[in-house]
Coordinates of C-alpha atoms in Angstrom, one line a residue:
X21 CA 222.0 112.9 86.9
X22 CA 220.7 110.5 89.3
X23 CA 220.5 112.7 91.8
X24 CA 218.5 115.2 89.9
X25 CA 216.4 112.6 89.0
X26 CA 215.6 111.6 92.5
X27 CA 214.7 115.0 93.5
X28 CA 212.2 116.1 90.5
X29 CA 208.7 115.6 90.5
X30 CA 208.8 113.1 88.0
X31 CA 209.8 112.1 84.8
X32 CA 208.3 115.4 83.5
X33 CA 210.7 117.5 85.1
X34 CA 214.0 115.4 84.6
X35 CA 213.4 115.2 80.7
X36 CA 212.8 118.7 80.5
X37 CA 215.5 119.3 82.6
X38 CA 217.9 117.3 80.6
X39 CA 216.6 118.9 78.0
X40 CA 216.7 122.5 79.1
X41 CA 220.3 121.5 79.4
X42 CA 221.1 121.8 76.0
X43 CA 219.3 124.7 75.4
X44 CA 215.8 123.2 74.0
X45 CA 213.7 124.9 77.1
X46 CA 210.7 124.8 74.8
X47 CA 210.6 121.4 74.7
X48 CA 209.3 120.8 78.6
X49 CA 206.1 123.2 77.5
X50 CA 205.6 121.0 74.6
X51 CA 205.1 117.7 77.1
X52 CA 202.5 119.7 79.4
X53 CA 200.8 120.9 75.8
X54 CA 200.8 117.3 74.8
X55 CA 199.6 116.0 77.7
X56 CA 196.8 118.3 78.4
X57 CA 195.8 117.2 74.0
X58 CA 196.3 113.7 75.4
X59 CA 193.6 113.9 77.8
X60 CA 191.0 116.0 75.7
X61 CA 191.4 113.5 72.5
X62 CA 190.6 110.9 75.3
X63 CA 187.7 112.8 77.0
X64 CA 186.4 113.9 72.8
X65 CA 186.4 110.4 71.6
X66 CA 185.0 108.6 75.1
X67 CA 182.0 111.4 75.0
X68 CA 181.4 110.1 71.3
X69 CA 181.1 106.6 72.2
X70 CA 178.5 107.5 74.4
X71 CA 174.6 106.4 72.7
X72 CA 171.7 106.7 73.7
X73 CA 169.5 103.4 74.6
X74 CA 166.0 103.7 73.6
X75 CA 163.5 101.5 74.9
X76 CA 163.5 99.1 72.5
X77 CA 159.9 97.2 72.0
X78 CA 160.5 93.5 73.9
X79 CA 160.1 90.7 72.1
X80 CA 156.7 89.1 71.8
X81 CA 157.7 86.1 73.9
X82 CA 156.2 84.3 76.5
X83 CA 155.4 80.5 77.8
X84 CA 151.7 79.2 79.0
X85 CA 152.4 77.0 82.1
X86 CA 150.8 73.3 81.6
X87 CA 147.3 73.0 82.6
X88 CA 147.6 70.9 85.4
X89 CA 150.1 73.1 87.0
X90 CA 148.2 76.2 86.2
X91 CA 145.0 74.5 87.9
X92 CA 146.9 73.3 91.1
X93 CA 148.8 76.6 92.0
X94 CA 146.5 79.1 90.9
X95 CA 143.0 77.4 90.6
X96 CA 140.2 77.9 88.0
X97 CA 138.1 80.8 90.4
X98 CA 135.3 82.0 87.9
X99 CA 135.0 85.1 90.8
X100 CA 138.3 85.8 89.9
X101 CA 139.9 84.6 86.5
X102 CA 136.2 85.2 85.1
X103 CA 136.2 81.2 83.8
X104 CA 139.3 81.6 81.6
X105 CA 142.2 79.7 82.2
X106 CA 145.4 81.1 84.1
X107 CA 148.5 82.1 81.8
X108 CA 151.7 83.2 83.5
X109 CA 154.1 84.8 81.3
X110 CA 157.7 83.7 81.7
X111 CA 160.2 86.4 80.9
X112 CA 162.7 84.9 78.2
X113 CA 165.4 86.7 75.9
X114 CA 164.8 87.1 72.3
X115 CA 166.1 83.8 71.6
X116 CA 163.8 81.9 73.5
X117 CA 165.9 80.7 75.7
X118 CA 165.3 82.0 80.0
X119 CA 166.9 84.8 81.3
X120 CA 170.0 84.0 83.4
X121 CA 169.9 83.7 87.3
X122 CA 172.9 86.7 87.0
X123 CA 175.1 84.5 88.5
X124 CA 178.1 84.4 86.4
X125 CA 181.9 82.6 86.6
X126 CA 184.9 85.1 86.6
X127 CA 185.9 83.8 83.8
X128 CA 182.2 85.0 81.9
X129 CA 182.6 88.4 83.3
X130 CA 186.2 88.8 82.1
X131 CA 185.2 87.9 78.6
X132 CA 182.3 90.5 78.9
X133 CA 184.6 93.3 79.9
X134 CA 187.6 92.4 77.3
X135 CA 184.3 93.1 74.9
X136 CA 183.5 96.4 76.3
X137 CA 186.9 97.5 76.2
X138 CA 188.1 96.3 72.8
X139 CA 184.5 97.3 71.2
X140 CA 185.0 101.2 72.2
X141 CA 186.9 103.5 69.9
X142 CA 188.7 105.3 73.1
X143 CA 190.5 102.4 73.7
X144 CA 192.6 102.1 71.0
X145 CA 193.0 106.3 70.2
X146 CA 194.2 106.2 73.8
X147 CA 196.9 103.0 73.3
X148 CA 197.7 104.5 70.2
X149 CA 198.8 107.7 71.6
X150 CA 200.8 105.6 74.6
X151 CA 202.4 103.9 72.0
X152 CA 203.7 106.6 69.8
X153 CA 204.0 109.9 72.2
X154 CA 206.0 107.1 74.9
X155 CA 208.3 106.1 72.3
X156 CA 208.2 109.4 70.4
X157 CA 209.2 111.7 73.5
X158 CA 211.9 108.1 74.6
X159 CA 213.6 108.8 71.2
X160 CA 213.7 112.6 71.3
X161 CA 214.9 113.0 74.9
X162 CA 217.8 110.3 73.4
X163 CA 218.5 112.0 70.1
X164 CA 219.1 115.6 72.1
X165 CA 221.3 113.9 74.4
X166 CA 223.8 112.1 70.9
X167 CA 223.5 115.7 69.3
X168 CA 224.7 118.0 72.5
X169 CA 226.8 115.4 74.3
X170 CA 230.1 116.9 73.0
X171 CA 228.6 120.2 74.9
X172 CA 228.3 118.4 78.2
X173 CA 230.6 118.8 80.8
X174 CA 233.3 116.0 82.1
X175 CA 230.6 115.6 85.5
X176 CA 227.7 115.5 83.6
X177 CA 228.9 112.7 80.8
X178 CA 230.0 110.8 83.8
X179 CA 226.7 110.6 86.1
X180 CA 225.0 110.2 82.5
X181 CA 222.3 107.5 82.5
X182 CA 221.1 105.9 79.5
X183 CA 219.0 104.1 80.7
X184 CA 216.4 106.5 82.8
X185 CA 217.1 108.7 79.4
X186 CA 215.6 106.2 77.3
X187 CA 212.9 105.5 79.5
X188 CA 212.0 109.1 79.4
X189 CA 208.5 108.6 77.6
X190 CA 207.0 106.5 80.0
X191 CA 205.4 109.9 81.6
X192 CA 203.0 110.2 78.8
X193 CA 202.5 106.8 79.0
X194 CA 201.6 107.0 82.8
X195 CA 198.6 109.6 82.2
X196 CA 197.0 108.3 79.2
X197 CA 196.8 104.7 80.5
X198 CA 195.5 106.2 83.7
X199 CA 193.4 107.9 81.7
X200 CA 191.7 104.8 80.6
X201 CA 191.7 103.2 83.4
X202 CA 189.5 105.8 85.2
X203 CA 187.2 105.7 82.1
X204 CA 187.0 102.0 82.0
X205 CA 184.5 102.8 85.3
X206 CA 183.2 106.4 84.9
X207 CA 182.0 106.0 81.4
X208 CA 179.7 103.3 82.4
X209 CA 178.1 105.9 85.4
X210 CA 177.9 108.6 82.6
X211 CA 175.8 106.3 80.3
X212 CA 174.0 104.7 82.8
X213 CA 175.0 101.0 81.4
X214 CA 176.6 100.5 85.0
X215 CA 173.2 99.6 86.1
X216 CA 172.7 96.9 83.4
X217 CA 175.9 95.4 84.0
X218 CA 174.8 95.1 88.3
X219 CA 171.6 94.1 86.9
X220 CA 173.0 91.1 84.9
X221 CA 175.8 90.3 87.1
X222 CA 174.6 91.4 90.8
X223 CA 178.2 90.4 92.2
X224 CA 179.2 93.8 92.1
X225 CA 182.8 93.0 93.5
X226 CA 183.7 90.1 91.1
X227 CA 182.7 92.4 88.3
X228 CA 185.4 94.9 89.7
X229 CA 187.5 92.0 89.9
X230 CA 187.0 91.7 85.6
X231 CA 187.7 94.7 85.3
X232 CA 191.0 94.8 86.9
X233 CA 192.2 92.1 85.1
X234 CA 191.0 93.0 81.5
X235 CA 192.4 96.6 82.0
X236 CA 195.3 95.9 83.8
X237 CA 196.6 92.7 81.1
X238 CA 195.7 94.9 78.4
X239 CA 198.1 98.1 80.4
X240 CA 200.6 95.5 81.3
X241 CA 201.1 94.3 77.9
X242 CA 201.3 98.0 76.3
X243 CA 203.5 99.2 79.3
X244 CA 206.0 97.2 78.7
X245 CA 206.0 97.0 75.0
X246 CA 206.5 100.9 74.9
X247 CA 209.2 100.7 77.7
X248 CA 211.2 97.4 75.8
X249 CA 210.8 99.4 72.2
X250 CA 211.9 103.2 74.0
X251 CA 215.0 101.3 75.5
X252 CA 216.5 99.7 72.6
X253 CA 215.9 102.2 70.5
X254 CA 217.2 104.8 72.7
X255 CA 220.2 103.3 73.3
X256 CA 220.3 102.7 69.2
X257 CA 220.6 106.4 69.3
X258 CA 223.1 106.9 71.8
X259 CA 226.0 105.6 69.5
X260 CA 229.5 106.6 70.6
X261 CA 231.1 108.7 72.4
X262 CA 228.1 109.2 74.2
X263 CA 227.8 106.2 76.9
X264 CA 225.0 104.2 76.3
X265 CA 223.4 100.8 77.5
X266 CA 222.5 97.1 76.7
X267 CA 220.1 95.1 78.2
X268 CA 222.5 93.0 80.2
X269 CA 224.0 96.2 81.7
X270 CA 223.9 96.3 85.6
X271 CA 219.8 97.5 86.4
X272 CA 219.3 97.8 82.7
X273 CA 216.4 94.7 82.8
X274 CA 215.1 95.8 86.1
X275 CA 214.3 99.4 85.0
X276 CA 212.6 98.7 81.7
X277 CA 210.5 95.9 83.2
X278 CA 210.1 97.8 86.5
X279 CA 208.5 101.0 84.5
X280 CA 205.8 99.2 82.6
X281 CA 205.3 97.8 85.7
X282 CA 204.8 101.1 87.2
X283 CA 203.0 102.1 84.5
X284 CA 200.2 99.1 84.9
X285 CA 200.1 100.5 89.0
X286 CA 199.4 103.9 88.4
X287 CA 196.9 102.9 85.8
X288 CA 195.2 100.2 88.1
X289 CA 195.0 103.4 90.8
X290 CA 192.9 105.6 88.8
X291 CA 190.5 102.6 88.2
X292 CA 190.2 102.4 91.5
X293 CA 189.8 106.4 92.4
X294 CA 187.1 105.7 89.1
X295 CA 185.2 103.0 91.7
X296 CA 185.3 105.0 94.7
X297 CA 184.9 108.9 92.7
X298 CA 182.6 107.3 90.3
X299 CA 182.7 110.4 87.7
X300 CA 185.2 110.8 85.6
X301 CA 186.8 114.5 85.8
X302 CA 187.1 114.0 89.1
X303 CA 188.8 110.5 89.0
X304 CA 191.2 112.1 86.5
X305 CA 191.8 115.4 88.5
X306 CA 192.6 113.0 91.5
X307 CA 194.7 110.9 89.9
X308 CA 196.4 114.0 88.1
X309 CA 196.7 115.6 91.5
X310 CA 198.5 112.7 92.9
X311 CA 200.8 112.5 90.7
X312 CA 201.8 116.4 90.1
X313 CA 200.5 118.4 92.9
X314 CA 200.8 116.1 95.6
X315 CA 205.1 116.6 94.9
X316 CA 204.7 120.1 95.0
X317 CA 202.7 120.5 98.3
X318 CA 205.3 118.4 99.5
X319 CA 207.6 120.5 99.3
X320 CA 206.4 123.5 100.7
X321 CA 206.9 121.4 103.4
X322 CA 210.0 121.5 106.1
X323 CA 212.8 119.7 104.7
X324 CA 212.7 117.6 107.5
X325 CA 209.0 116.2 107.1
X326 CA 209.2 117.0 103.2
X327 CA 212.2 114.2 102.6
X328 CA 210.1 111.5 105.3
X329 CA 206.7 111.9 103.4
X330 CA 208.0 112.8 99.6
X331 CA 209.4 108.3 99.6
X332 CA 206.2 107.6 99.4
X333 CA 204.7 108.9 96.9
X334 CA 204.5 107.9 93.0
X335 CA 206.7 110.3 91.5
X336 CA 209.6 109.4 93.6
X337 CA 208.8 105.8 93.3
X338 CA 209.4 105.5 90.0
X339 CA 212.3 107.8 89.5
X340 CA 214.1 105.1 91.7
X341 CA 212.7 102.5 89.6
X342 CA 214.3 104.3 86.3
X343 CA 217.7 105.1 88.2
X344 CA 220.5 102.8 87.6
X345 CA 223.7 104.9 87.6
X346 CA 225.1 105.5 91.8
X347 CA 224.5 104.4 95.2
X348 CA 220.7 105.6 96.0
X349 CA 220.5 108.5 97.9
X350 CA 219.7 108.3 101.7
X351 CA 216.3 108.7 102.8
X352 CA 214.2 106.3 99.4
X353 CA 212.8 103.4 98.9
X354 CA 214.7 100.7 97.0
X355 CA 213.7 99.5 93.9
X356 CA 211.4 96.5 94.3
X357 CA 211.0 97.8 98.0
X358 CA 208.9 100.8 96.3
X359 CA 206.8 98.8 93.8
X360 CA 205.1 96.8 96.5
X361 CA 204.5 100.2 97.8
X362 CA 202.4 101.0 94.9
X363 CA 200.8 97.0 94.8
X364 CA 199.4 98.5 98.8
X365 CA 198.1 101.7 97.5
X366 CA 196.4 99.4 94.6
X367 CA 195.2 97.3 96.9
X368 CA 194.2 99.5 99.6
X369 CA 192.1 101.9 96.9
X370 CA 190.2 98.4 95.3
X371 CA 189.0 97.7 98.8
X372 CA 187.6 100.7 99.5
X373 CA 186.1 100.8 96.2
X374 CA 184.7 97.4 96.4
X375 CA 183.2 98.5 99.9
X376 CA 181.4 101.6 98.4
X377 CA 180.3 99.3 96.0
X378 CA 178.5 97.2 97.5
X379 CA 177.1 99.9 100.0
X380 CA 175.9 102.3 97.1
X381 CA 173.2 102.2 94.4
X382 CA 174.1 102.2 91.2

């Protein structure tokens, strides 16, 4: 099983593979039908959040400079202020109080984008569908495996793993949070509120920086609750005879921490493809291509070249990272070795992203 884990495209293919194997095959078209609803629920309810802004009527506000300033600097010039005296109107904010310099902390910025995040109705109808398609599709692709394990032959119950089984959700989870990661940037080019946001905070990188931490505590933390919730209750399906797993169990704790992980990496990638793209079907049809097509050009490929360059990408990545039945095969990434893998392409993508950045109007 490991080994046909290692040389799908993904956790797509070896859940519907596994499940294929018991005579289901419908059940693989279902995931593509749910993801391609996934993504349009996402797309419906992002365009709805979308509102106009009106030019609202300022505030009558305003504040007369003393006189004796207003004579020094500008001068009492009956040719020119026709005899009356000088009035310089100070912009202020509807409170009274002066508009800010744009020059804010980190920490400010953060707080602004945990508000635009949590404040838009995408957000939670896209963590709500990580949540219940990841574990939903976890328990399912477990629950097939208890019913027809009596069917399975002596090799297959032996190469069995319960673990990557379990884990088997975390593909929806890996497209709608990089769903919203993309949107967490593209939305704002679509409405145009990108250029309020550079207009109050002019630090165009640091407000990158916010983002990336907002959205990537917020995928972190759902990541890994959907990937600690689909293990133990996959292995609460897998009761006897068929083999099933504890936390403690040799990899166990490294793969269901190592795919939220994952999860939070892919998702931090399509923000950045969002920074650099800066529209979001094409952010999404990037990241999307990474992911799916990339693996299949790939193998078109000569063996030879296909096995060098296929280690590095994403899909291989994290079928290591779910693997922890057998010696690796030859020719991938270890574990850990392949997650810092994925922190470089991160990195690499927010760079050039902050670069275009700054070098681009909004």
């Amino acid at each position: 099983m490991s080994n046909s884990l290692l040389t799908s495209s993904g956790a797509l293919e070896f859940a519907a593979a596994h499940v294929r194997r018991h005579g289901a095959r419908g059940i693989g078209l279902l995931i593509v039908l749910l993801v391609v609803v996934v993504v349009v629920v996402i797309l419906v309810q992002r365009r709805r959040d979308r509102r106009p802004v009106h030019d609202a009527t300022p505030p009558r506000v305003g504040a007369s400079m003393s006189s004796a300033a207003t004579n020094a600097e500008i001068g009492d010039d009956e040719g020119v202020l026709g005899g009356a005296r000088a009035t310089i109107v100070v912009p202020t904010m509807a409170t009274g109080e002066p508009v800010p310099e744009g020059r804010y902390s980190l920490a400010g910025l953060v707080r602004a984008e945990w508000t635009k995040l949590r404040t838009v109705r995408s957000t939670m109808w896209t963590l709500t569908i990580t949540v219940i398609m990841g574990i939903g599709i976890s328990a399912l692709a477990a629950g097939e495996t208890r019913a027809h394990w009596s069917s399975m032959g002596p090799g297959s119950q032996l190469s069995f793993d319960p673990v990557s089984t379990s884990l088997a959700g975390l593909f929806i989870a890996q497209f709608s949070i990089g769903v919203l990661g993309a949107l967490c940037v593209s939305a704002e080019y679509g409405t145009g509120t990108i250029r309020a946001t550079f207009s109050a905070a002019p630090q165009r990188v640091k407000v990158m920086v916010a983002k990336v931490v907002v959205f990537g505590l917020v995928a972190l933390v759902v990541s890994e609750f959907v990937s600690f919730v689909s293990f133990f209750l996959g292995q609460a399906l897998l009761t006897s005879p068929a083999t099933h797993a504890s936390i403690t169990s040799p990899g166990a704790l490294r793969a269901v921490v190592g795919a939220g992980l994952f999860v939070t990496l892919l998702g931090v990638i399509a923000l950045a493809l969002a920074v650099i793209i800066r529209y979001g079907a094409g952010a999404i049809s990037a990241y999307v291509g990474i992911l799916l097509i990339l693996p299949l050009l790939m193998a078109t490929l000569p063996s030879s070249i296909s096995q060098n360059l296929r280690r590095f990408l994403p899909d291989r990545i994290g079928a290591v990272m779910l693997t922890t039945r057998g010696p690796l095969p030859s020719g991938v990434f270890s574990p850990w070795i392949g997650m810092m893998i994925m922190c470089l392409y991160a990195l690499v993508l927010l760079g050039v992203g902050g670069v275009l950045l700054n070098r681009r109007d909004a």
